[in-house]
Amino acid sequence: MAFKTVDEFNKERGYDNYFSLRNDGESADVIFLYRSTSDVLVADAHYIKSNDYTGYVHCCGRGCPACGKGIKVQNKLFIPMYNLTTDKIEFWDRSMFFEKQLNQDVFSRYPNPSEYVFRITRHGQPRDVNTTYEIRAVGKNDMLTYDAILAKFNTKVPDVYNNVIREFSSGELNLM
Protein backbone atom coordinates (compact mmCIF):
# COMPACT_ATOMS: atom_id res chain seq x y z
CA MET A 1 0.00 0.00 0.00
CA ALA A 2 1.45 3.35 -1.05
CA PHE A 3 0.86 6.72 0.52
CA LYS A 4 -0.60 9.56 -1.48
CA THR A 5 -1.12 13.20 -0.64
CA VAL A 6 -4.52 14.40 0.53
CA ASP A 7 -4.70 16.48 -2.67
CA GLU A 8 -4.10 13.35 -4.78
CA PHE A 9 -6.76 11.46 -2.80
CA ASN A 10 -9.30 14.27 -3.22
CA LYS A 11 -8.57 14.56 -6.92
CA GLU A 12 -8.97 10.79 -7.47
CA ARG A 13 -12.33 10.86 -5.68
CA GLY A 14 -13.47 13.94 -7.62
CA TYR A 15 -13.58 16.11 -4.49
CA ASP A 16 -11.47 18.79 -6.16
CA ASN A 17 -14.56 19.74 -8.20
CA TYR A 18 -16.57 20.55 -5.08
CA PHE A 19 -16.90 23.87 -3.29
CA SER A 20 -16.21 23.51 0.40
CA LEU A 21 -15.91 25.76 3.42
CA ARG A 22 -14.67 23.54 6.24
CA ASN A 23 -14.39 25.82 9.26
CA ASP A 24 -16.55 28.32 11.13
CA GLY A 25 -16.15 31.82 9.70
CA GLU A 26 -14.44 30.64 6.51
CA SER A 27 -15.59 32.42 3.37
CA ALA A 28 -15.02 32.54 -0.38
CA ASP A 29 -15.88 34.93 -3.18
CA VAL A 30 -17.68 33.28 -6.09
CA ILE A 31 -19.60 33.99 -9.27
CA PHE A 32 -22.66 31.78 -9.61
CA LEU A 33 -22.92 30.22 -13.05
CA TYR A 34 -26.59 31.05 -13.32
CA ARG A 35 -28.16 33.69 -15.55
CA SER A 36 -31.68 33.07 -14.23
CA THR A 37 -33.66 30.64 -12.12
CA SER A 38 -34.28 28.55 -15.25
CA ASP A 39 -30.56 27.62 -15.18
CA VAL A 40 -30.93 25.84 -11.82
CA LEU A 41 -30.82 22.07 -12.37
CA VAL A 42 -31.94 19.34 -9.98
CA ALA A 43 -30.77 15.74 -10.19
CA ASP A 44 -32.25 12.53 -8.85
CA ALA A 45 -28.96 11.05 -7.74
CA HIS A 46 -27.46 8.00 -6.11
CA TYR A 47 -24.06 8.01 -4.44
CA ILE A 48 -22.26 4.82 -5.38
CA LYS A 49 -18.93 3.26 -4.52
CA SER A 50 -17.44 0.72 -6.89
CA ASN A 51 -14.06 -0.30 -8.26
CA ASP A 52 -14.80 1.65 -11.45
CA TYR A 53 -16.37 4.82 -10.07
CA THR A 54 -17.13 6.47 -6.75
CA GLY A 55 -19.48 9.43 -6.73
CA TYR A 56 -22.89 10.59 -7.78
CA VAL A 57 -24.77 9.00 -10.67
CA HIS A 58 -28.10 9.90 -12.22
CA CYS A 59 -30.94 7.59 -11.24
CA CYS A 60 -31.96 5.52 -14.26
CA GLY A 61 -35.62 5.68 -13.28
CA ARG A 62 -37.76 2.61 -13.70
CA GLY A 63 -35.61 -0.51 -13.31
CA CYS A 64 -32.65 1.44 -11.92
CA PRO A 65 -30.03 -1.00 -10.57
CA ALA A 66 -29.06 1.40 -7.76
CA CYS A 67 -32.69 1.64 -6.65
CA GLY A 68 -32.87 -2.16 -6.85
CA LYS A 69 -29.91 -2.40 -4.46
CA GLY A 70 -31.67 -0.06 -2.03
CA ILE A 71 -29.29 2.86 -2.60
CA LYS A 72 -31.18 5.98 -1.59
CA VAL A 73 -32.28 8.48 -4.26
CA GLN A 74 -31.36 12.03 -3.32
CA ASN A 75 -32.71 15.20 -4.92
CA LYS A 76 -29.53 17.21 -5.37
CA LEU A 77 -28.64 20.74 -6.36
CA PHE A 78 -25.11 20.93 -7.68
CA ILE A 79 -24.66 24.70 -7.71
CA PRO A 80 -22.02 25.68 -10.30
CA MET A 81 -19.77 28.59 -9.44
CA TYR A 82 -16.50 30.13 -10.41
CA ASN A 83 -14.42 30.31 -7.22
CA LEU A 84 -12.21 33.39 -7.43
CA THR A 85 -9.77 32.03 -4.84
CA THR A 86 -9.13 28.65 -6.44
CA ASP A 87 -9.61 29.93 -10.03
CA LYS A 88 -11.77 26.88 -10.77
CA ILE A 89 -15.33 26.00 -11.58
CA GLU A 90 -16.63 24.20 -8.51
CA PHE A 91 -19.97 22.74 -7.48
CA TRP A 92 -21.68 23.29 -4.18
CA ASP A 93 -23.39 20.01 -3.25
CA ARG A 94 -26.71 20.89 -1.60
CA SER A 95 -30.01 19.15 -1.04
CA MET A 96 -33.22 20.57 -2.48
CA PHE A 97 -33.93 22.11 0.94
CA PHE A 98 -31.28 24.71 0.05
CA GLU A 99 -33.32 25.97 -2.91
CA LYS A 100 -35.31 28.27 -0.60
CA GLN A 101 -32.15 30.03 0.59
CA LEU A 102 -30.76 30.22 -2.96
CA ASN A 103 -33.96 31.94 -4.10
CA GLN A 104 -34.15 34.21 -1.06
CA ASP A 105 -30.49 35.30 -0.87
CA VAL A 106 -29.63 35.29 -4.56
CA PHE A 107 -32.41 35.24 -7.15
CA SER A 108 -34.90 37.48 -5.33
CA ARG A 109 -32.35 40.33 -5.37
CA TYR A 110 -30.20 39.45 -8.38
CA PRO A 111 -32.19 37.92 -11.26
CA ASN A 112 -28.91 37.31 -13.17
CA PRO A 113 -26.48 36.22 -10.43
CA SER A 114 -23.59 35.76 -12.88
CA GLU A 115 -23.34 39.56 -13.03
CA TYR A 116 -22.29 39.75 -9.35
CA VAL A 117 -19.60 38.50 -7.02
CA PHE A 118 -20.99 36.83 -3.91
CA ARG A 119 -19.31 36.06 -0.63
CA ILE A 120 -20.36 32.80 1.00
CA THR A 121 -19.53 32.52 4.70
CA ARG A 122 -19.87 29.42 6.84
CA HIS A 123 -21.37 29.73 10.33
CA GLY A 124 -20.79 26.46 12.19
CA GLN A 125 -18.10 24.13 13.35
CA PRO A 126 -17.02 21.15 11.23
CA ARG A 127 -19.69 18.38 11.16
CA ASP A 128 -22.21 20.60 12.98
CA VAL A 129 -25.66 19.75 11.58
CA ASN A 130 -26.81 23.27 12.49
CA THR A 131 -24.27 24.93 10.19
CA THR A 132 -25.68 27.80 8.14
CA TYR A 133 -24.31 29.79 5.23
CA GLU A 134 -24.55 33.50 4.61
CA ILE A 135 -24.67 34.51 0.95
CA ARG A 136 -24.34 38.18 0.06
CA ALA A 137 -23.33 40.15 -2.97
CA VAL A 138 -20.09 42.06 -2.50
CA GLY A 139 -19.90 43.79 -5.87
CA LYS A 140 -20.62 43.80 -9.55
CA ASN A 141 -18.81 41.16 -11.61
CA ASP A 142 -16.48 43.21 -13.81
CA MET A 143 -13.97 40.38 -14.27
CA LEU A 144 -15.39 37.56 -16.36
CA THR A 145 -18.81 37.16 -17.94
CA TYR A 146 -20.71 33.90 -17.73
CA ASP A 147 -19.66 33.02 -21.30
CA ALA A 148 -16.03 34.03 -20.65
CA ILE A 149 -15.84 31.75 -17.61
CA LEU A 150 -17.14 28.77 -19.58
CA ALA A 151 -14.77 29.59 -22.46
CA LYS A 152 -11.81 29.87 -20.08
CA PHE A 153 -12.42 26.27 -19.01
CA ASN A 154 -13.43 25.09 -22.49
CA THR A 155 -16.77 23.80 -21.25
CA LYS A 156 -20.47 24.41 -21.55
CA VAL A 157 -23.63 23.78 -19.59
CA PRO A 158 -24.83 21.08 -18.97
CA ASP A 159 -21.59 19.22 -19.91
CA VAL A 160 -19.71 20.80 -16.98
CA TYR A 161 -21.95 18.85 -14.57
CA ASN A 162 -20.17 15.64 -15.63
CA ASN A 163 -17.46 16.72 -13.18
CA VAL A 164 -19.77 15.92 -10.25
CA ILE A 165 -22.49 13.57 -11.46
CA ARG A 166 -22.25 10.94 -14.17
CA GLU A 167 -24.87 9.30 -16.33
CA PHE A 168 -24.66 5.58 -16.98
CA SER A 169 -26.98 3.17 -18.73
CA SER A 170 -28.80 0.64 -16.55
CA GLY A 171 -26.42 -2.05 -17.85
CA GLU A 172 -23.30 -0.03 -16.98
CA LEU A 173 -24.66 0.86 -13.57
CA ASN A 174 -25.61 -2.75 -12.89
CA LEU A 175 -21.98 -3.81 -13.50
CA MET A 176 -20.82 -1.29 -10.92
PDB file of C-alpha atoms in Angstrom:
ATOM      1  CA  MET A   1       0.000   0.000   0.000  1.00  0.00           C
ATOM      2  CA  ALA A   2       1.452   3.346  -1.047  1.00  0.00           C
ATOM      3  CA  PHE A   3       0.864   6.720   0.515  1.00  0.00           C
ATOM      4  CA  LYS A   4      -0.597   9.562  -1.478  1.00  0.00           C
ATOM      5  CA  THR A   5      -1.117  13.196  -0.638  1.00  0.00           C
ATOM      6  CA  VAL A   6      -4.515  14.400   0.529  1.00  0.00           C
ATOM      7  CA  ASP A   7      -4.698  16.483  -2.668  1.00  0.00           C
ATOM      8  CA  GLU A   8      -4.101  13.350  -4.777  1.00  0.00           C
ATOM      9  CA  PHE A   9      -6.760  11.464  -2.799  1.00  0.00           C
ATOM     10  CA  ASN A  10      -9.302  14.268  -3.217  1.00  0.00           C
ATOM     11  CA  LYS A  11      -8.568  14.562  -6.923  1.00  0.00           C
ATOM     12  CA  GLU A  12      -8.975  10.790  -7.466  1.00  0.00           C
ATOM     13  CA  ARG A  13     -12.327  10.860  -5.683  1.00  0.00           C
ATOM     14  CA  GLY A  14     -13.467  13.940  -7.621  1.00  0.00           C
ATOM     15  CA  TYR A  15     -13.583  16.106  -4.495  1.00  0.00           C
ATOM     16  CA  ASP A  16     -11.471  18.790  -6.161  1.00  0.00           C
ATOM     17  CA  ASN A  17     -14.563  19.738  -8.196  1.00  0.00           C
ATOM     18  CA  TYR A  18     -16.572  20.550  -5.079  1.00  0.00           C
ATOM     19  CA  PHE A  19     -16.903  23.868  -3.286  1.00  0.00           C
ATOM     20  CA  SER A  20     -16.214  23.505   0.405  1.00  0.00           C
ATOM     21  CA  LEU A  21     -15.905  25.761   3.424  1.00  0.00           C
ATOM     22  CA  ARG A  22     -14.667  23.543   6.238  1.00  0.00           C
ATOM     23  CA  ASN A  23     -14.390  25.824   9.265  1.00  0.00           C
ATOM     24  CA  ASP A  24     -16.551  28.320  11.128  1.00  0.00           C
ATOM     25  CA  GLY A  25     -16.149  31.818   9.701  1.00  0.00           C
ATOM     26  CA  GLU A  26     -14.435  30.637   6.512  1.00  0.00           C
ATOM     27  CA  SER A  27     -15.590  32.424   3.367  1.00  0.00           C
ATOM     28  CA  ALA A  28     -15.024  32.545  -0.375  1.00  0.00           C
ATOM     29  CA  ASP A  29     -15.885  34.934  -3.180  1.00  0.00           C
ATOM     30  CA  VAL A  30     -17.679  33.281  -6.086  1.00  0.00           C
ATOM     31  CA  ILE A  31     -19.599  33.988  -9.268  1.00  0.00           C
ATOM     32  CA  PHE A  32     -22.657  31.778  -9.605  1.00  0.00           C
ATOM     33  CA  LEU A  33     -22.918  30.224 -13.051  1.00  0.00           C
ATOM     34  CA  TYR A  34     -26.593  31.047 -13.324  1.00  0.00           C
ATOM     35  CA  ARG A  35     -28.157  33.692 -15.552  1.00  0.00           C
ATOM     36  CA  SER A  36     -31.677  33.067 -14.232  1.00  0.00           C
ATOM     37  CA  THR A  37     -33.664  30.636 -12.122  1.00  0.00           C
ATOM     38  CA  SER A  38     -34.276  28.550 -15.249  1.00  0.00           C
ATOM     39  CA  ASP A  39     -30.558  27.625 -15.180  1.00  0.00           C
ATOM     40  CA  VAL A  40     -30.928  25.836 -11.821  1.00  0.00           C
ATOM     41  CA  LEU A  41     -30.818  22.071 -12.372  1.00  0.00           C
ATOM     42  CA  VAL A  42     -31.937  19.336  -9.982  1.00  0.00           C
ATOM     43  CA  ALA A  43     -30.769  15.741 -10.194  1.00  0.00           C
ATOM     44  CA  ASP A  44     -32.251  12.527  -8.854  1.00  0.00           C
ATOM     45  CA  ALA A  45     -28.957  11.047  -7.736  1.00  0.00           C
ATOM     46  CA  HIS A  46     -27.461   7.996  -6.110  1.00  0.00           C
ATOM     47  CA  TYR A  47     -24.060   8.013  -4.437  1.00  0.00           C
ATOM     48  CA  ILE A  48     -22.256   4.816  -5.381  1.00  0.00           C
ATOM     49  CA  LYS A  49     -18.925   3.262  -4.515  1.00  0.00           C
ATOM     50  CA  SER A  50     -17.436   0.725  -6.894  1.00  0.00           C
ATOM     51  CA  ASN A  51     -14.056  -0.297  -8.263  1.00  0.00           C
ATOM     52  CA  ASP A  52     -14.801   1.646 -11.447  1.00  0.00           C
ATOM     53  CA  TYR A  53     -16.375   4.819 -10.065  1.00  0.00           C
ATOM     54  CA  THR A  54     -17.130   6.466  -6.755  1.00  0.00           C
ATOM     55  CA  GLY A  55     -19.475   9.426  -6.728  1.00  0.00           C
ATOM     56  CA  TYR A  56     -22.889  10.590  -7.784  1.00  0.00           C
ATOM     57  CA  VAL A  57     -24.769   9.000 -10.668  1.00  0.00           C
ATOM     58  CA  HIS A  58     -28.098   9.897 -12.216  1.00  0.00           C
ATOM     59  CA  CYS A  59     -30.941   7.593 -11.243  1.00  0.00           C
ATOM     60  CA  CYS A  60     -31.964   5.517 -14.262  1.00  0.00           C
ATOM     61  CA  GLY A  61     -35.619   5.682 -13.278  1.00  0.00           C
ATOM     62  CA  ARG A  62     -37.758   2.605 -13.700  1.00  0.00           C
ATOM     63  CA  GLY A  63     -35.610  -0.509 -13.313  1.00  0.00           C
ATOM     64  CA  CYS A  64     -32.654   1.442 -11.919  1.00  0.00           C
ATOM     65  CA  PRO A  65     -30.028  -1.000 -10.568  1.00  0.00           C
ATOM     66  CA  ALA A  66     -29.058   1.400  -7.764  1.00  0.00           C
ATOM     67  CA  CYS A  67     -32.695   1.639  -6.650  1.00  0.00           C
ATOM     68  CA  GLY A  68     -32.872  -2.157  -6.851  1.00  0.00           C
ATOM     69  CA  LYS A  69     -29.913  -2.405  -4.459  1.00  0.00           C
ATOM     70  CA  GLY A  70     -31.665  -0.062  -2.029  1.00  0.00           C
ATOM     71  CA  ILE A  71     -29.288   2.862  -2.600  1.00  0.00           C
ATOM     72  CA  LYS A  72     -31.183   5.978  -1.591  1.00  0.00           C
ATOM     73  CA  VAL A  73     -32.283   8.476  -4.261  1.00  0.00           C
ATOM     74  CA  GLN A  74     -31.359  12.029  -3.318  1.00  0.00           C
ATOM     75  CA  ASN A  75     -32.715  15.203  -4.918  1.00  0.00           C
ATOM     76  CA  LYS A  76     -29.530  17.209  -5.368  1.00  0.00           C
ATOM     77  CA  LEU A  77     -28.642  20.735  -6.360  1.00  0.00           C
ATOM     78  CA  PHE A  78     -25.108  20.931  -7.678  1.00  0.00           C
ATOM     79  CA  ILE A  79     -24.658  24.701  -7.711  1.00  0.00           C
ATOM     80  CA  PRO A  80     -22.020  25.677 -10.295  1.00  0.00           C
ATOM     81  CA  MET A  81     -19.770  28.585  -9.444  1.00  0.00           C
ATOM     82  CA  TYR A  82     -16.499  30.131 -10.408  1.00  0.00           C
ATOM     83  CA  ASN A  83     -14.418  30.309  -7.224  1.00  0.00           C
ATOM     84  CA  LEU A  84     -12.213  33.390  -7.425  1.00  0.00           C
ATOM     85  CA  THR A  85      -9.774  32.025  -4.840  1.00  0.00           C
ATOM     86  CA  THR A  86      -9.127  28.653  -6.445  1.00  0.00           C
ATOM     87  CA  ASP A  87      -9.615  29.933 -10.026  1.00  0.00           C
ATOM     88  CA  LYS A  88     -11.769  26.878 -10.771  1.00  0.00           C
ATOM     89  CA  ILE A  89     -15.328  26.000 -11.585  1.00  0.00           C
ATOM     90  CA  GLU A  90     -16.627  24.197  -8.509  1.00  0.00           C
ATOM     91  CA  PHE A  91     -19.966  22.743  -7.482  1.00  0.00           C
ATOM     92  CA  TRP A  92     -21.682  23.291  -4.176  1.00  0.00           C
ATOM     93  CA  ASP A  93     -23.387  20.012  -3.252  1.00  0.00           C
ATOM     94  CA  ARG A  94     -26.707  20.889  -1.598  1.00  0.00           C
ATOM     95  CA  SER A  95     -30.015  19.154  -1.040  1.00  0.00           C
ATOM     96  CA  MET A  96     -33.222  20.572  -2.482  1.00  0.00           C
ATOM     97  CA  PHE A  97     -33.928  22.114   0.936  1.00  0.00           C
ATOM     98  CA  PHE A  98     -31.277  24.705   0.054  1.00  0.00           C
ATOM     99  CA  GLU A  99     -33.315  25.973  -2.913  1.00  0.00           C
ATOM    100  CA  LYS A 100     -35.308  28.266  -0.598  1.00  0.00           C
ATOM    101  CA  GLN A 101     -32.153  30.031   0.587  1.00  0.00           C
ATOM    102  CA  LEU A 102     -30.763  30.222  -2.963  1.00  0.00           C
ATOM    103  CA  ASN A 103     -33.956  31.940  -4.098  1.00  0.00           C
ATOM    104  CA  GLN A 104     -34.147  34.209  -1.063  1.00  0.00           C
ATOM    105  CA  ASP A 105     -30.494  35.305  -0.866  1.00  0.00           C
ATOM    106  CA  VAL A 106     -29.629  35.291  -4.556  1.00  0.00           C
ATOM    107  CA  PHE A 107     -32.406  35.236  -7.145  1.00  0.00           C
ATOM    108  CA  SER A 108     -34.904  37.483  -5.334  1.00  0.00           C
ATOM    109  CA  ARG A 109     -32.349  40.329  -5.372  1.00  0.00           C
ATOM    110  CA  TYR A 110     -30.202  39.452  -8.382  1.00  0.00           C
ATOM    111  CA  PRO A 111     -32.188  37.919 -11.262  1.00  0.00           C
ATOM    112  CA  ASN A 112     -28.914  37.310 -13.172  1.00  0.00           C
ATOM    113  CA  PRO A 113     -26.484  36.218 -10.435  1.00  0.00           C
ATOM    114  CA  SER A 114     -23.592  35.764 -12.884  1.00  0.00           C
ATOM    115  CA  GLU A 115     -23.342  39.562 -13.030  1.00  0.00           C
ATOM    116  CA  TYR A 116     -22.295  39.751  -9.349  1.00  0.00           C
ATOM    117  CA  VAL A 117     -19.596  38.497  -7.015  1.00  0.00           C
ATOM    118  CA  PHE A 118     -20.993  36.834  -3.914  1.00  0.00           C
ATOM    119  CA  ARG A 119     -19.308  36.056  -0.626  1.00  0.00           C
ATOM    120  CA  ILE A 120     -20.365  32.798   1.003  1.00  0.00           C
ATOM    121  CA  THR A 121     -19.531  32.522   4.705  1.00  0.00           C
ATOM    122  CA  ARG A 122     -19.870  29.417   6.844  1.00  0.00           C
ATOM    123  CA  HIS A 123     -21.374  29.730  10.332  1.00  0.00           C
ATOM    124  CA  GLY A 124     -20.792  26.464  12.194  1.00  0.00           C
ATOM    125  CA  GLN A 125     -18.097  24.130  13.353  1.00  0.00           C
ATOM    126  CA  PRO A 126     -17.023  21.147  11.231  1.00  0.00           C
ATOM    127  CA  ARG A 127     -19.689  18.384  11.164  1.00  0.00           C
ATOM    128  CA  ASP A 128     -22.208  20.602  12.981  1.00  0.00           C
ATOM    129  CA  VAL A 129     -25.657  19.753  11.581  1.00  0.00           C
ATOM    130  CA  ASN A 130     -26.814  23.273  12.494  1.00  0.00           C
ATOM    131  CA  THR A 131     -24.265  24.934  10.188  1.00  0.00           C
ATOM    132  CA  THR A 132     -25.685  27.798   8.136  1.00  0.00           C
ATOM    133  CA  TYR A 133     -24.314  29.789   5.231  1.00  0.00           C
ATOM    134  CA  GLU A 134     -24.551  33.496   4.609  1.00  0.00           C
ATOM    135  CA  ILE A 135     -24.665  34.512   0.951  1.00  0.00           C
ATOM    136  CA  ARG A 136     -24.341  38.177   0.064  1.00  0.00           C
ATOM    137  CA  ALA A 137     -23.333  40.151  -2.970  1.00  0.00           C
ATOM    138  CA  VAL A 138     -20.086  42.062  -2.501  1.00  0.00           C
ATOM    139  CA  GLY A 139     -19.900  43.794  -5.869  1.00  0.00           C
ATOM    140  CA  LYS A 140     -20.622  43.796  -9.553  1.00  0.00           C
ATOM    141  CA  ASN A 141     -18.806  41.163 -11.610  1.00  0.00           C
ATOM    142  CA  ASP A 142     -16.483  43.214 -13.808  1.00  0.00           C
ATOM    143  CA  MET A 143     -13.973  40.385 -14.271  1.00  0.00           C
ATOM    144  CA  LEU A 144     -15.393  37.555 -16.363  1.00  0.00           C
ATOM    145  CA  THR A 145     -18.809  37.159 -17.943  1.00  0.00           C
ATOM    146  CA  TYR A 146     -20.711  33.895 -17.730  1.00  0.00           C
ATOM    147  CA  ASP A 147     -19.661  33.025 -21.303  1.00  0.00           C
ATOM    148  CA  ALA A 148     -16.033  34.031 -20.651  1.00  0.00           C
ATOM    149  CA  ILE A 149     -15.839  31.748 -17.610  1.00  0.00           C
ATOM    150  CA  LEU A 150     -17.143  28.768 -19.582  1.00  0.00           C
ATOM    151  CA  ALA A 151     -14.774  29.590 -22.464  1.00  0.00           C
ATOM    152  CA  LYS A 152     -11.812  29.872 -20.082  1.00  0.00           C
ATOM    153  CA  PHE A 153     -12.415  26.265 -19.010  1.00  0.00           C
ATOM    154  CA  ASN A 154     -13.433  25.095 -22.487  1.00  0.00           C
ATOM    155  CA  THR A 155     -16.769  23.797 -21.249  1.00  0.00           C
ATOM    156  CA  LYS A 156     -20.471  24.407 -21.552  1.00  0.00           C
ATOM    157  CA  VAL A 157     -23.628  23.779 -19.594  1.00  0.00           C
ATOM    158  CA  PRO A 158     -24.832  21.077 -18.967  1.00  0.00           C
ATOM    159  CA  ASP A 159     -21.593  19.223 -19.912  1.00  0.00           C
ATOM    160  CA  VAL A 160     -19.707  20.802 -16.984  1.00  0.00           C
ATOM    161  CA  TYR A 161     -21.950  18.852 -14.569  1.00  0.00           C
ATOM    162  CA  ASN A 162     -20.171  15.641 -15.627  1.00  0.00           C
ATOM    163  CA  ASN A 163     -17.459  16.723 -13.178  1.00  0.00           C
ATOM    164  CA  VAL A 164     -19.768  15.924 -10.248  1.00  0.00           C
ATOM    165  CA  ILE A 165     -22.487  13.572 -11.461  1.00  0.00           C
ATOM    166  CA  ARG A 166     -22.254  10.940 -14.170  1.00  0.00           C
ATOM    167  CA  GLU A 167     -24.869   9.302 -16.334  1.00  0.00           C
ATOM    168  CA  PHE A 168     -24.658   5.579 -16.976  1.00  0.00           C
ATOM    169  CA  SER A 169     -26.977   3.168 -18.730  1.00  0.00           C
ATOM    170  CA  SER A 170     -28.795   0.639 -16.551  1.00  0.00           C
ATOM    171  CA  GLY A 171     -26.420  -2.049 -17.849  1.00  0.00           C
ATOM    172  CA  GLU A 172     -23.301  -0.035 -16.980  1.00  0.00           C
ATOM    173  CA  LEU A 173     -24.660   0.859 -13.572  1.00  0.00           C
ATOM    174  CA  ASN A 174     -25.606  -2.747 -12.894  1.00  0.00           C
ATOM    175  CA  LEU A 175     -21.983  -3.811 -13.503  1.00  0.00           C
ATOM    176  CA  MET A 176     -20.816  -1.286 -10.916  1.00  0.00           C
TER     177      MET A 176
END
